[in-house]
Amino acid sequence: MKKRFARIAAIAVAAVMVGSLAACGSNGGGSGSAAPESGKKASGDTITVGVVYPQTGALAAFGAGTEEMYGYAVDEINQAGGIEVDGSAKQIELVYADSESDPTKASEAANNLISSKDIDIMLTAKTADTTVPVAAACERAGVVCLSVDTPDEAWATSDYQYSFHAGFNTENELNSFKDAWDKAGISGGKVGVMHATDTEGQTMIGAISAFCEANGYEAYDPGAYTSGSTDYTSIINNLKKEGCDAVVGVMLTSDFGTFFSQLKSSGYMPKVTTVAKATLFKEDVDAAGANGLADGLCSEVWWTPSHPFVSSITGETCEDIGNKWMELTGAEYAPATAGYDYANVEILYNVLKNAGTLDTDALVKAADELSIDTVIGPVDFNDQHYSVQPLVTGQWIYNEDGTWTQEIIANTQVPDCPTTAELKVN
Amino acid sequence: MKMKKQNLIILIIAIVVLFGILPAAGSNNLLQMVTLMCLYLAMSQMWNLLGGYAGMLSLGMQAFIGIGGYTLTILSVQFGVNIYLSIIIGAVICALFGLAVSPAIFKMSGVYFAIGTWIVAEALNVFFSNWKFVGYAKDWSINSVFGMSTRQLYYTALVVAILATLIVFVLLRTKTGLALMAIRDSASAAETMGVEIYKTKLKCYVIACFMMGLIGGAQYMQTAYINPSTGFSINWTIAMTFAVIIGGLGTMEGPIVGAVLYVIITQIMYNFPGMSNIVLGIIAIVVILLAPDGIMGTLYKKTGFQILSPRRSIPKVGETKAAE
């Protein structure tokens, strides 16, 4: 009796396992007969575009609005008849996957899209934790990957063959901060550098000495911190001891919040604080500390609805894009990601249009040769496959009613983007 | 159960044929899923060897995944060493590291051991973030694996999975295995019977560390990206634990079933963002409440079904000849 049970159970388990394997196989959209390695499916009437971005987890706020904006831009293209590829007009179809704000998951999500959805091209965005692993997965599989929303050097961790990126570089970041230092009247002063041990922190500390020297400032390194650190006392003491006139850094929002509240309570405050990455959104600057802790903080601004650029798809202005964002998401303002989300689809559109085919080599060539004006400025990929976008300088002001305004205080890199206020000095 | 050996041979032949024809017959997607299954299977098998048999509930196995991944990265990307050689060197480093930390963590047992191993892994995360040689906490693209075919990754993972299963299979049928199961059932009773607990545990631990290094290397061939917080992430151990618990702790089939289910569930959950952890959590809770022995453990209790696990404890009626 028992033996029969055992046998039935064995067969049942085997059947379930084989059945589940078969089910997974059919997930591939019947691509079982496709050529094995990155073989493209026989052209249907759609171009399948994979999108990996953080829908959940720590970066979820960064990912908010992505589907709305990508969908809006793709609808524009599709409604205008799609894109002419291999001799016929095709519609773009977006398939999304969640990175869960985790690089390993981002890589797995990208692999999943590549193999199970048989995508023709990949889009990704929202920090190096997403764009770098997705690019690596695409490089491994030989799929073209277009990305935005990450500093160029942090993205360019390797020589890429199939991946292209539009972001800003450290030089532009530091230049946008220098504008704030100049306006604070501390020319020739000492600048303390807050840097974590991560890629962006290392890039900044590696570049800042030469930058400061060339611009008549003096850089001071108070020592690196490990992201997630809860005690910045020794670093703050070093900054204090050296009498730094300004503090510059590239920090995570959570690290910045901890650091800045300890800086405030130390009784020492530099004339101007310029920190990248930490405060892209109003939610971030609010999260950095209660009661307007970060009031007066300067940060790099990637994009605003006042930027003087227009869409290469429809000719819409940045203001139109910003309004559309607010309409689609119900948000009260359009953050920088609105413009960059739209621009990612613009780049996709132009690469596909110029290539005129879904062949990987032709797509790479089209991206290599790309030179277009987008809502984030001119995009032209260099030998390392990235394009350098301009920045302006913003300062967060805490209003009496508890809201935040980001004033544009310097516009050297985009002179046609109007400044809205003078720098407020501590 | 008399035909066990014969069954086993048929099963092995069937599996070999199935896995052999898979690259030719299956889609890329299927191949990639099986690759992931193989990797998670190997991890779970090793975790089960420690947690299920040797009574060492480790929460720090990610330490070795990280070391394996980093060795692969640094050697192959930075110094141009052959990928497979890098992975093997990584595994050796893991075994040595395991040996080095064992005097300290073996002083602890139970929940203290779990926390101790976790702390080792976290310490490594911090150490790597501040270690110049590995570029501090920078993001590495492992470009030595760029362009590598899905088939090659599949075969690598398959070899690792077979090796892991084989090691456990053979180990449990040696004197060490006997000692392990004695320890699993009652450590103090085993000790009074003359089992050298420390030595046995150490042997298992070093084997598991070595294999984890191998698996870490194979895993990062697939991921192609590493930084300290992902390499030394507790998520690796959570995945192993999950697979072993739903599959069946202290059985050899459990980790296999668990790993297959884990991969299928996570792959399906890509279509439902944010739900993956909720679903995995609910499944784990339900299994723990309804079938605390896991799927295979419960199956064994109800029907006596087993293929790979040697069971020398509490033989079922009429099955006394079953052992060996």
XYZ file of C-alpha atoms in Angstrom:
750
model
C 0.000 0.000 0.000
C 2.701 2.338 1.072
C 4.788 1.504 -1.979
C 1.925 2.321 -4.285
C 1.486 5.625 -2.504
C 5.173 6.322 -2.875
C 5.071 5.547 -6.541
C 2.019 7.712 -7.150
C 3.594 10.508 -5.169
C 6.811 10.196 -7.158
C 4.947 10.375 -10.431
C 2.874 13.311 -9.192
C 5.956 15.272 -8.143
C 7.704 14.512 -11.409
C 4.619 15.525 -13.368
C 4.294 18.798 -11.486
C 7.940 19.640 -12.047
C 7.905 18.779 -15.737
C 4.606 20.592 -16.161
C 5.918 23.712 -14.524
C 9.009 23.625 -16.734
C 6.832 23.315 -19.790
C 4.728 26.212 -18.566
C 7.815 28.375 -18.199
C 8.907 27.375 -21.654
C 5.693 28.568 -23.167
C 6.178 31.902 -21.417
C 8.640 32.641 -24.140
C 5.823 33.351 -26.531
C 6.403 30.202 -28.503
C 9.924 31.242 -29.278
C 11.117 27.673 -28.843
C 12.080 27.472 -32.474
C 13.905 30.795 -32.501
C 17.605 30.822 -33.255
C 19.445 30.168 -29.986
C 21.597 33.205 -29.310
C 19.882 36.593 -29.145
C 18.060 35.529 -32.251
C 15.521 38.130 -33.271
C 11.986 36.982 -33.773
C 10.444 37.183 -37.168
C 9.286 40.782 -37.477
C 5.698 41.233 -36.385
C 4.019 44.597 -36.586
C 5.290 45.843 -33.241
C 8.679 46.772 -31.868
C 8.936 45.361 -28.359
C 10.836 47.636 -26.006
C 11.767 46.437 -22.523
C 11.884 48.937 -19.662
C 13.540 48.136 -16.324
C 13.063 50.685 -13.556
C 12.448 50.704 -9.790
C 8.710 50.392 -9.237
C 9.083 49.350 -5.610
C 11.715 49.670 -2.887
C 13.948 52.516 -1.812
C 14.049 54.112 -5.277
C 10.300 53.879 -5.884
C 9.888 57.666 -5.579
C 12.504 58.029 -8.290
C 10.557 55.652 -10.502
C 7.190 57.365 -9.978
C 5.569 58.590 -13.182
C 7.837 56.568 -15.444
C 5.108 54.499 -17.057
C 2.885 57.531 -17.556
C 5.615 59.552 -19.276
C 7.073 56.708 -21.366
C 3.547 55.701 -22.339
C 2.673 59.255 -23.308
C 5.748 59.681 -25.505
C 5.245 56.279 -27.144
C 1.583 57.058 -27.796
C 2.696 60.195 -29.625
C 4.942 58.093 -31.856
C 2.343 55.373 -32.427
C -0.447 57.828 -33.192
C 1.748 59.487 -35.786
C 1.962 56.141 -37.576
C 4.758 54.451 -35.672
C 8.281 53.986 -36.956
C 9.308 52.745 -40.374
C 11.336 49.600 -39.764
C 12.365 47.010 -42.343
C 10.065 48.533 -44.911
C 6.865 48.793 -42.877
C 5.553 51.154 -40.235
C 5.561 49.524 -36.825
C 4.038 50.429 -33.476
C 6.132 50.483 -30.325
C 5.066 48.288 -27.461
C 6.562 48.812 -23.997
C 6.986 45.959 -21.531
C 7.992 46.920 -17.995
C 9.863 45.068 -15.295
C 10.539 46.069 -11.706
C 14.128 46.313 -10.431
C 12.828 46.380 -6.829
C 15.589 48.987 -6.272
C 18.062 46.115 -6.063
C 20.903 45.755 -8.606
C 20.753 41.959 -8.594
C 17.008 42.049 -9.191
C 17.524 44.648 -11.926
C 19.878 42.273 -13.682
C 17.469 39.354 -13.310
C 14.558 41.514 -14.490
C 16.556 42.530 -17.564
C 17.447 38.900 -18.303
C 13.807 37.992 -17.865
C 12.670 40.638 -20.379
C 15.379 39.665 -22.842
C 14.605 35.967 -22.806
C 10.916 35.740 -22.011
C 9.527 38.821 -23.793
C 11.989 38.638 -26.657
C 12.506 42.391 -26.646
C 14.112 44.232 -29.551
C 15.709 46.986 -27.517
C 16.018 47.918 -23.833
C 15.359 51.202 -22.038
C 16.381 51.811 -18.447
C 16.784 54.724 -16.053
C 16.869 55.861 -12.390
C 20.318 55.673 -10.781
C 23.393 53.512 -11.303
C 21.772 50.784 -9.182
C 19.432 50.220 -12.117
C 21.241 51.360 -15.252
C 24.607 49.635 -14.685
C 23.322 46.094 -13.988
C 20.771 46.371 -16.790
C 23.479 47.533 -19.203
C 25.663 44.623 -18.064
C 22.826 42.155 -18.686
C 22.248 43.664 -22.148
C 25.948 43.529 -22.972
C 26.017 39.899 -21.986
C 23.035 39.074 -24.166
C 23.871 41.423 -27.041
C 20.800 43.650 -26.795
C 20.935 47.414 -27.394
C 20.322 49.341 -24.169
C 19.522 53.075 -23.920
C 19.564 54.772 -20.545
C 19.352 58.118 -18.736
C 19.305 59.363 -15.108
C 22.795 58.358 -13.973
C 26.023 60.412 -13.882
C 28.085 59.449 -16.921
C 31.167 58.239 -15.071
C 29.113 56.134 -12.677
C 27.468 54.498 -15.673
C 30.676 54.027 -17.691
C 32.062 51.263 -15.482
C 33.187 49.313 -18.514
C 33.689 49.572 -22.257
C 30.236 48.981 -23.608
C 29.394 47.627 -27.007
C 25.597 47.757 -27.055
C 24.737 50.285 -24.337
C 24.384 54.059 -24.639
C 23.692 56.631 -21.995
C 22.685 60.284 -21.655
C 23.526 61.898 -18.321
C 25.710 64.643 -16.910
C 29.362 64.254 -16.019
C 31.315 65.214 -12.930
C 32.805 68.233 -14.641
C 29.364 69.714 -15.330
C 28.272 68.814 -11.818
C 31.263 70.584 -10.273
C 30.845 73.560 -12.602
C 27.237 73.954 -11.515
C 28.431 73.920 -7.900
C 31.256 76.359 -8.602
C 28.628 78.844 -9.781
C 27.071 78.646 -6.315
C 30.451 79.065 -4.591
C 31.249 82.086 -6.769
C 27.893 83.652 -5.973
C 28.451 83.064 -2.265
C 31.534 85.271 -2.540
C 34.030 82.688 -1.342
C 36.356 82.769 -4.367
C 39.686 81.181 -3.520
C 38.166 79.546 -0.462
C 38.416 76.047 0.905
C 35.931 73.371 -0.148
C 35.353 70.270 1.983
C 34.432 67.156 0.030
C 31.852 64.701 1.377
C 32.273 61.414 -0.431
C 31.193 57.838 0.193
C 33.232 54.860 -0.933
C 30.785 54.165 -3.786
C 31.430 54.840 -7.472
C 30.107 58.396 -7.487
C 31.930 59.364 -4.320
C 35.202 58.033 -5.686
C 34.664 59.786 -8.997
C 34.130 63.088 -7.231
C 37.126 62.845 -4.910
C 39.252 61.777 -7.860
C 38.266 64.788 -9.935
C 37.898 67.587 -7.424
C 41.504 68.481 -6.648
C 42.329 69.256 -10.265
C 39.012 71.028 -10.699
C 39.500 73.252 -7.657
C 43.065 74.036 -8.595
C 42.019 75.075 -12.099
C 39.309 77.338 -10.691
C 41.227 78.934 -7.841
C 39.665 76.928 -5.009
C 41.292 74.574 -2.554
C 39.814 71.114 -2.054
C 39.946 69.446 1.353
C 39.317 65.723 1.892
C 37.963 65.002 5.392
C 37.992 61.250 4.705
C 35.545 58.896 3.040
C 32.474 57.538 4.791
C 30.657 54.274 4.187
C 27.119 54.700 2.977
C 24.697 53.987 5.803
C 27.035 55.453 8.398
C 25.311 57.046 11.371
C 28.159 59.059 12.850
C 29.837 61.876 10.969
C 31.414 63.550 13.994
C 35.030 63.070 12.995
C 34.382 64.229 9.435
C 32.507 67.283 10.695
C 35.307 68.063 13.155
C 37.791 67.900 10.302
C 35.682 70.264 8.197
C 35.371 72.618 11.149
C 39.072 72.496 11.952
C 40.011 73.311 8.380
C 37.458 76.131 8.337
C 35.899 75.095 5.054
C 33.925 77.864 3.352
C 31.851 75.444 1.357
C 30.937 71.781 1.523
C 30.476 69.825 -1.651
C 29.438 66.206 -1.949
C 27.569 63.469 -3.682
C 25.398 61.720 -1.130
C 22.380 59.477 -0.759
C 19.335 61.221 0.701
C 19.468 59.184 3.901
C 23.215 59.757 4.391
C 22.788 63.445 3.693
C 19.973 63.767 6.235
C 22.085 62.211 8.970
C 25.164 64.224 8.058
C 23.369 67.527 7.746
C 21.505 67.310 11.038
C 24.792 66.480 12.798
C 26.457 69.365 10.956
C 23.703 71.742 12.094
C 23.945 70.692 15.704
C 27.741 71.002 15.627
C 27.266 74.763 15.498
C 29.456 75.099 12.435
C 27.884 75.836 9.073
C 29.749 76.548 5.843
C 28.593 79.528 3.785
C 27.233 77.296 1.066
C 26.511 73.571 0.856
C 26.344 71.981 -2.560
C 25.334 68.329 -2.608
C 24.551 66.184 -5.613
C 22.131 63.261 -5.787
C 20.559 63.719 -2.333
C 17.826 66.206 -3.146
C 16.448 65.721 -6.628
C 12.842 65.844 -5.452
C 10.890 67.927 -2.977
C 10.129 64.719 -1.102
C 13.876 64.135 -0.649
C 14.687 67.572 0.708
C 11.736 67.227 3.052
C 12.870 63.758 4.134
C 16.394 65.040 4.816
C 15.205 66.694 8.017
C 12.182 68.159 9.796
C 11.279 71.854 9.865
C 13.266 72.844 6.828
C 16.595 71.463 8.001
C 18.039 71.585 4.503
C 16.894 75.136 3.781
C 19.458 76.861 1.584
C 20.977 73.658 0.260
C 22.230 73.877 -3.316
C 21.977 70.994 -5.741
C 22.500 70.266 -9.383
C 19.331 70.589 -11.498
C 19.081 68.302 -14.506
C 15.977 69.704 -16.063
C 13.124 72.106 -15.408
C 9.996 72.959 -17.383
C 11.687 76.309 -18.085
C 14.514 74.738 -20.086
C 14.615 76.169 -23.592
C 14.574 72.822 -25.437
C 11.910 71.202 -27.609
C 10.869 67.624 -28.359
C 12.396 66.001 -31.428
C 9.219 63.938 -31.808
C 6.523 66.618 -31.777
C 8.198 69.971 -31.162
C 6.561 70.273 -27.723
C 8.350 72.606 -25.310
C 9.674 71.624 -21.892
C 6.766 73.513 -20.370
C 4.349 71.291 -22.332
C 6.161 68.196 -21.085
C 6.055 69.483 -17.514
C 2.340 70.228 -17.722
C 1.678 66.830 -19.234
C 3.573 65.201 -16.349
C 1.462 67.012 -13.780
C -1.727 66.103 -15.658
C -0.758 62.414 -15.956
C 0.579 61.874 -12.451
C -1.469 64.382 -10.489
C 1.768 65.738 -9.017
C 2.024 69.400 -8.101
C 5.271 70.002 -9.943
C 7.318 68.389 -12.671
C 10.657 67.054 -11.409
C 13.778 66.529 -13.529
C 12.806 62.918 -14.203
C 9.835 64.158 -16.278
C 12.173 65.581 -18.910
C 14.627 62.689 -18.741
C 11.856 60.084 -19.040
C 10.560 61.792 -22.142
C 14.078 62.182 -23.539
C 14.792 58.453 -23.166
C 11.890 57.692 -25.503
C 13.090 60.479 -27.825
C 16.492 58.802 -28.083
C 14.813 55.445 -28.710
C 12.662 57.025 -31.436
C 15.605 58.606 -33.223
C 17.824 55.518 -33.003
C 15.065 53.309 -34.433
C 14.164 55.853 -37.112
C 17.775 56.311 -38.210
C 18.534 52.596 -38.160
C 15.386 51.708 -40.087
C 15.775 48.103 -38.972
C 15.885 46.038 -35.787
C 19.249 44.516 -36.617
C 21.524 44.944 -33.586
C 24.563 46.167 -35.506
C 22.488 48.719 -37.400
C 20.965 49.960 -34.126
C 24.419 50.311 -32.557
C 25.639 52.208 -35.613
C 22.614 54.508 -35.523
C 23.208 55.229 -31.834
C 26.901 55.829 -32.480
C 26.086 58.368 -35.162
C 23.167 59.945 -33.304
C 23.212 63.728 -33.013
C 19.861 65.224 -32.052
C 18.307 68.010 -30.008
C 16.034 66.668 -27.280
C 14.168 68.105 -24.302
C 17.329 67.553 -22.234
C 19.557 69.345 -24.763
C 21.731 67.987 -27.552
C 22.400 64.243 -27.338
C 25.524 62.938 -29.044
C 27.201 59.779 -27.740
C 31.008 59.876 -27.443
C 33.539 57.043 -27.762
C 32.625 55.774 -24.297
C 28.979 55.652 -25.447
C 27.720 58.497 -23.284
C 26.386 61.950 -23.969
C 27.050 64.848 -21.597
C 23.961 66.921 -20.744
C 24.103 70.410 -19.226
C 23.076 71.321 -15.663
C 21.867 74.424 -13.899
C 22.210 75.224 -10.198
C 19.256 75.136 -7.834
C 18.766 76.144 -4.224
C 16.081 74.717 -1.965
C 14.139 77.358 -0.056
C 11.862 76.406 2.832
C 8.728 78.532 2.750
C 6.920 79.717 5.828
C 3.943 77.493 5.075
C 6.175 74.417 5.213
C 6.495 73.909 1.465
C 9.659 73.870 -0.599
C 10.645 75.887 -3.648
C 13.623 75.134 -5.830
C 15.030 78.445 -7.074
C 17.367 78.445 -10.060
C 20.329 80.553 -8.972
C 22.822 79.980 -11.800
C 22.470 78.998 -15.449
C 25.979 79.109 -16.947
C 25.516 75.837 -18.839
C 22.023 76.637 -20.143
C 21.979 80.438 -20.453
C 18.454 80.450 -21.886
C 17.028 78.799 -18.800
C 16.011 81.814 -16.669
C 17.307 82.155 -13.099
C 14.548 82.719 -10.557
C 16.396 84.088 -7.557
C 19.731 85.187 -6.124
C 21.662 82.756 -3.945
C 20.680 82.944 -0.295
C 23.876 82.762 1.780
C 23.959 81.381 5.326
C 11.772 0.217 -1.743
C 13.695 -2.780 -3.000
C 13.789 -1.313 -6.448
C 15.245 1.878 -5.107
C 18.593 1.472 -6.758
C 17.032 0.624 -10.069
C 14.667 3.589 -9.765
C 17.549 5.824 -8.995
C 19.480 4.742 -12.065
C 16.458 5.275 -14.302
C 15.883 8.657 -12.732
C 19.488 9.704 -13.218
C 19.456 8.599 -16.852
C 16.201 10.460 -17.441
C 17.580 13.607 -15.853
C 20.841 13.432 -17.785
C 18.962 13.021 -21.069
C 16.560 15.817 -20.184
C 19.325 18.258 -19.275
C 21.420 17.153 -22.213
C 18.782 17.852 -24.842
C 17.527 21.005 -23.144
C 19.910 23.467 -24.862
C 18.944 22.088 -28.262
C 15.227 21.788 -27.647
C 14.403 24.551 -25.197
C 13.997 28.263 -25.754
C 16.494 30.745 -24.364
C 13.992 31.620 -21.687
C 13.649 28.045 -20.521
C 17.401 27.622 -20.582
C 17.872 30.704 -18.471
C 15.277 29.603 -15.966
C 16.909 26.217 -15.630
C 20.255 27.976 -15.194
C 18.810 29.963 -12.287
C 17.233 26.812 -10.871
C 20.594 25.045 -10.989
C 22.308 27.912 -9.160
C 19.653 28.217 -6.457
C 19.523 24.438 -6.185
C 23.243 24.279 -5.523
C 23.034 27.086 -2.947
C 20.083 25.480 -1.174
C 21.729 22.076 -1.210
C 24.758 23.540 0.564
C 22.684 25.549 2.998
C 20.710 22.403 3.749
C 23.902 20.446 4.367
C 24.730 22.943 7.107
C 21.259 23.812 8.385
C 19.459 20.561 7.761
C 22.112 18.008 8.591
C 24.896 19.610 10.614
C 22.599 21.763 12.741
C 24.384 24.967 11.731
C 21.707 27.496 10.797
C 23.898 29.995 8.992
C 22.589 33.400 7.977
C 25.941 34.380 6.521
C 26.395 32.256 3.439
C 26.215 35.416 1.322
C 29.758 36.105 2.543
C 30.987 33.350 0.265
C 28.752 34.278 -2.659
C 30.318 37.749 -2.387
C 33.894 36.483 -2.154
C 33.289 34.149 -5.091
C 31.758 36.946 -7.146
C 34.503 39.402 -6.272
C 37.304 36.944 -7.007
C 35.773 36.273 -10.407
C 35.480 40.012 -11.035
C 38.902 41.131 -9.878
C 40.857 38.255 -11.405
C 39.083 38.109 -14.745
C 38.393 41.818 -15.296
C 41.435 43.343 -13.657
C 44.089 40.710 -14.328
C 42.669 38.875 -17.342
C 42.709 35.460 -15.656
C 40.592 32.731 -17.264
C 37.024 32.868 -15.937
C 36.808 29.279 -14.755
C 40.204 29.454 -13.110
C 39.049 32.638 -11.332
C 35.966 30.869 -10.052
C 37.991 27.944 -8.712
C 40.471 30.290 -7.044
C 37.489 32.095 -5.520
C 36.186 28.829 -4.137
C 39.575 28.020 -2.615
C 39.709 31.464 -1.012
C 36.215 30.845 0.389
C 37.270 27.526 1.872
C 40.326 29.136 3.475
C 38.267 32.040 4.758
C 35.697 29.617 6.163
C 38.496 27.745 7.881
C 39.903 30.982 9.271
C 36.651 32.223 10.806
C 35.512 28.814 12.039
C 37.328 28.880 15.438
C 35.437 32.046 16.323
C 31.972 31.255 15.020
C 32.032 27.593 16.042
C 32.158 28.744 19.651
C 28.578 29.813 19.106
C 25.607 27.578 18.528
C 21.969 27.876 17.555
C 20.724 31.401 17.153
C 24.104 32.826 18.196
C 25.749 30.931 15.379
C 23.189 32.357 12.955
C 23.849 35.907 14.112
C 27.603 35.357 14.233
C 27.752 34.222 10.618
C 25.555 37.114 9.579
C 27.883 39.545 11.281
C 30.855 38.043 9.441
C 29.070 38.669 6.156
C 28.127 42.228 7.116
C 31.676 42.904 8.257
C 32.922 41.740 4.871
C 30.493 44.145 3.208
C 31.944 47.047 5.194
C 35.486 45.803 4.680
C 35.087 45.523 0.905
C 33.479 49.000 0.819
C 36.674 50.381 2.334
C 39.215 48.189 0.566
C 41.180 49.978 -2.113
C 42.201 46.792 -3.940
C 38.596 46.048 -4.932
C 37.914 49.688 -5.820
C 36.076 50.431 -2.557
C 32.323 50.221 -3.067
C 32.437 50.892 -6.784
C 30.055 49.189 -9.193
C 31.839 46.594 -11.287
C 30.602 45.559 -14.692
C 32.055 42.097 -15.157
C 32.924 42.636 -18.812
C 34.845 39.369 -19.064
C 31.477 37.613 -19.340
C 29.942 40.055 -21.814
C 28.783 38.233 -24.919
C 28.867 34.863 -23.200
C 26.207 32.528 -24.542
C 23.224 31.423 -22.476
C 24.254 27.863 -23.228
C 27.674 28.301 -21.659
C 26.143 29.799 -18.524
C 23.682 26.940 -18.433
C 26.391 24.301 -18.583
C 28.417 26.060 -15.891
C 25.399 26.219 -13.605
C 24.511 22.624 -14.382
C 27.986 21.409 -13.459
C 27.847 23.370 -10.212
C 24.402 21.985 -9.364
C 25.388 18.402 -10.097
C 28.574 18.803 -8.108
C 26.691 20.212 -5.114
C 24.099 17.446 -5.185
C 26.716 14.770 -5.684
C 28.809 16.042 -2.784
C 25.863 15.935 -0.413
C 24.747 12.588 -1.793
C 28.152 10.987 -1.303
C 28.937 12.751 1.954
C 25.753 11.516 3.586
C 26.615 7.953 2.677
C 29.991 8.075 4.388
C 30.865 7.902 8.040
C 30.662 11.677 8.162
C 27.103 11.480 6.906
C 26.191 9.070 9.642
C 27.740 11.389 12.170
C 25.905 14.367 10.648
C 22.533 12.735 10.915
C 23.290 11.759 14.472
C 24.142 15.379 15.226
C 20.977 16.530 13.460
C 18.802 14.283 15.580
C 20.556 14.947 18.885
C 23.911 16.622 19.250
C 24.513 15.563 22.833
C 23.497 11.959 22.183
C 25.826 11.906 19.202
C 28.677 13.219 21.270
C 28.222 10.568 23.930
C 28.287 7.964 21.194
C 31.725 9.192 20.160
C 30.938 11.517 17.264
C 33.508 14.252 16.969
C 31.123 17.151 16.594
C 33.619 19.940 16.001
C 35.544 18.041 13.343
C 32.423 16.880 11.547
C 30.915 20.336 11.536
C 34.128 21.891 10.343
C 34.380 19.444 7.468
C 30.856 20.327 6.335
C 31.401 24.020 6.798
C 34.564 24.128 4.721
C 32.954 22.043 1.970
C 29.932 24.349 1.981
C 32.185 27.441 1.880
C 34.122 26.047 -1.061
C 30.942 25.247 -2.958
C 29.382 28.619 -2.134
C 32.431 30.289 -3.667
C 31.982 28.206 -6.787
C 28.275 29.023 -6.906
C 28.981 32.715 -6.296
C 31.334 32.767 -9.261
C 28.830 30.993 -11.501
C 26.061 33.285 -10.288
C 28.032 36.423 -11.102
C 28.833 35.110 -14.580
C 25.091 35.405 -15.018
C 24.581 38.740 -13.222
C 27.644 40.443 -14.760
C 27.538 43.201 -12.135
C 28.741 43.391 -8.561
C 29.255 45.824 -5.698
C 29.684 45.052 -1.990
C 26.080 45.612 -0.962
C 24.744 43.244 -3.626
C 27.501 40.635 -3.312
C 27.149 40.407 0.457
C 23.385 40.881 0.476
C 21.338 38.885 2.980
C 18.920 38.239 0.107
C 21.087 35.349 -1.055
C 20.652 33.571 2.247
C 16.959 34.408 2.354
C 16.522 32.706 -1.014
C 18.407 29.601 0.126
C 16.500 29.428 3.401
C 13.194 29.835 1.630
C 13.959 27.076 -0.860
C 15.077 24.698 1.875
C 12.160 25.434 4.185
C 9.426 24.968 1.600
C 11.239 22.023 0.064
C 12.007 20.275 3.300
C 14.814 20.850 5.765
C 17.123 17.891 6.263
C 16.143 16.069 3.096
C 18.115 15.942 -0.125
C 15.095 16.308 -2.403
C 13.806 19.326 -0.469
C 16.315 21.875 -1.748
C 15.761 20.664 -5.312
C 11.996 21.054 -5.156
C 12.354 24.300 -3.179
C 14.811 25.879 -5.604
C 12.690 24.965 -8.625
C 9.598 26.446 -6.974
C 11.487 29.547 -5.842
C 12.700 30.332 -9.354
C 9.298 29.690 -10.919
C 7.550 31.890 -8.366
C 10.029 34.775 -8.695
C 9.921 34.602 -12.486
C 6.126 34.681 -12.526
C 6.168 37.510 -9.995
C 8.079 39.748 -12.411
C 4.676 40.355 -13.942
C 3.340 41.607 -10.620
C 5.800 44.193 -9.317
C 6.103 44.504 -5.570
C 4.172 41.291 -4.929
C 7.103 38.893 -5.030
C 8.160 39.175 -1.398
C 4.565 39.134 -0.179
C 3.799 35.951 -2.080
C 7.044 34.261 -1.021
C 6.390 35.275 2.583
C 2.846 33.923 2.558
C 3.989 30.645 1.022
C 6.715 30.274 3.644
C 4.259 30.961 6.474
C 1.669 28.560 5.100
C 4.245 25.816 4.648
C 5.647 26.325 8.132
C 2.161 26.222 9.656
C 0.667 23.353 7.666
C 3.686 21.280 6.764
C 6.607 22.214 9.006
C 8.723 19.505 7.426
C 8.418 21.130 4.017
C 7.003 19.555 0.906
C 9.359 16.599 0.689
C 9.515 16.070 4.450
C 5.735 15.904 4.648
C 5.566 13.657 1.624
C 8.003 11.304 3.293
C 6.009 11.247 6.506
C 2.755 10.587 4.701
C 3.950 8.127 2.097
C 7.528 7.179 2.822
C 8.535 8.591 -0.560
C 12.160 9.512 -1.001
C 14.773 9.103 -3.688
C 18.037 10.620 -2.594
C 18.020 11.143 1.170
C 19.428 8.344 3.259
C 17.232 8.018 6.296
C 18.655 6.116 9.142
C 16.492 7.668 11.794
C 13.177 6.051 12.744
C 12.855 3.535 9.909
C 9.286 2.986 8.761
C 7.666 -0.345 9.408
C 8.713 -2.853 6.799
C 11.460 -0.646 5.534
C 14.260 -1.652 7.805
C 16.167 -2.895 4.794
C 15.814 0.425 3.107
C 19.040 1.889 4.408
C 21.649 1.591 1.671
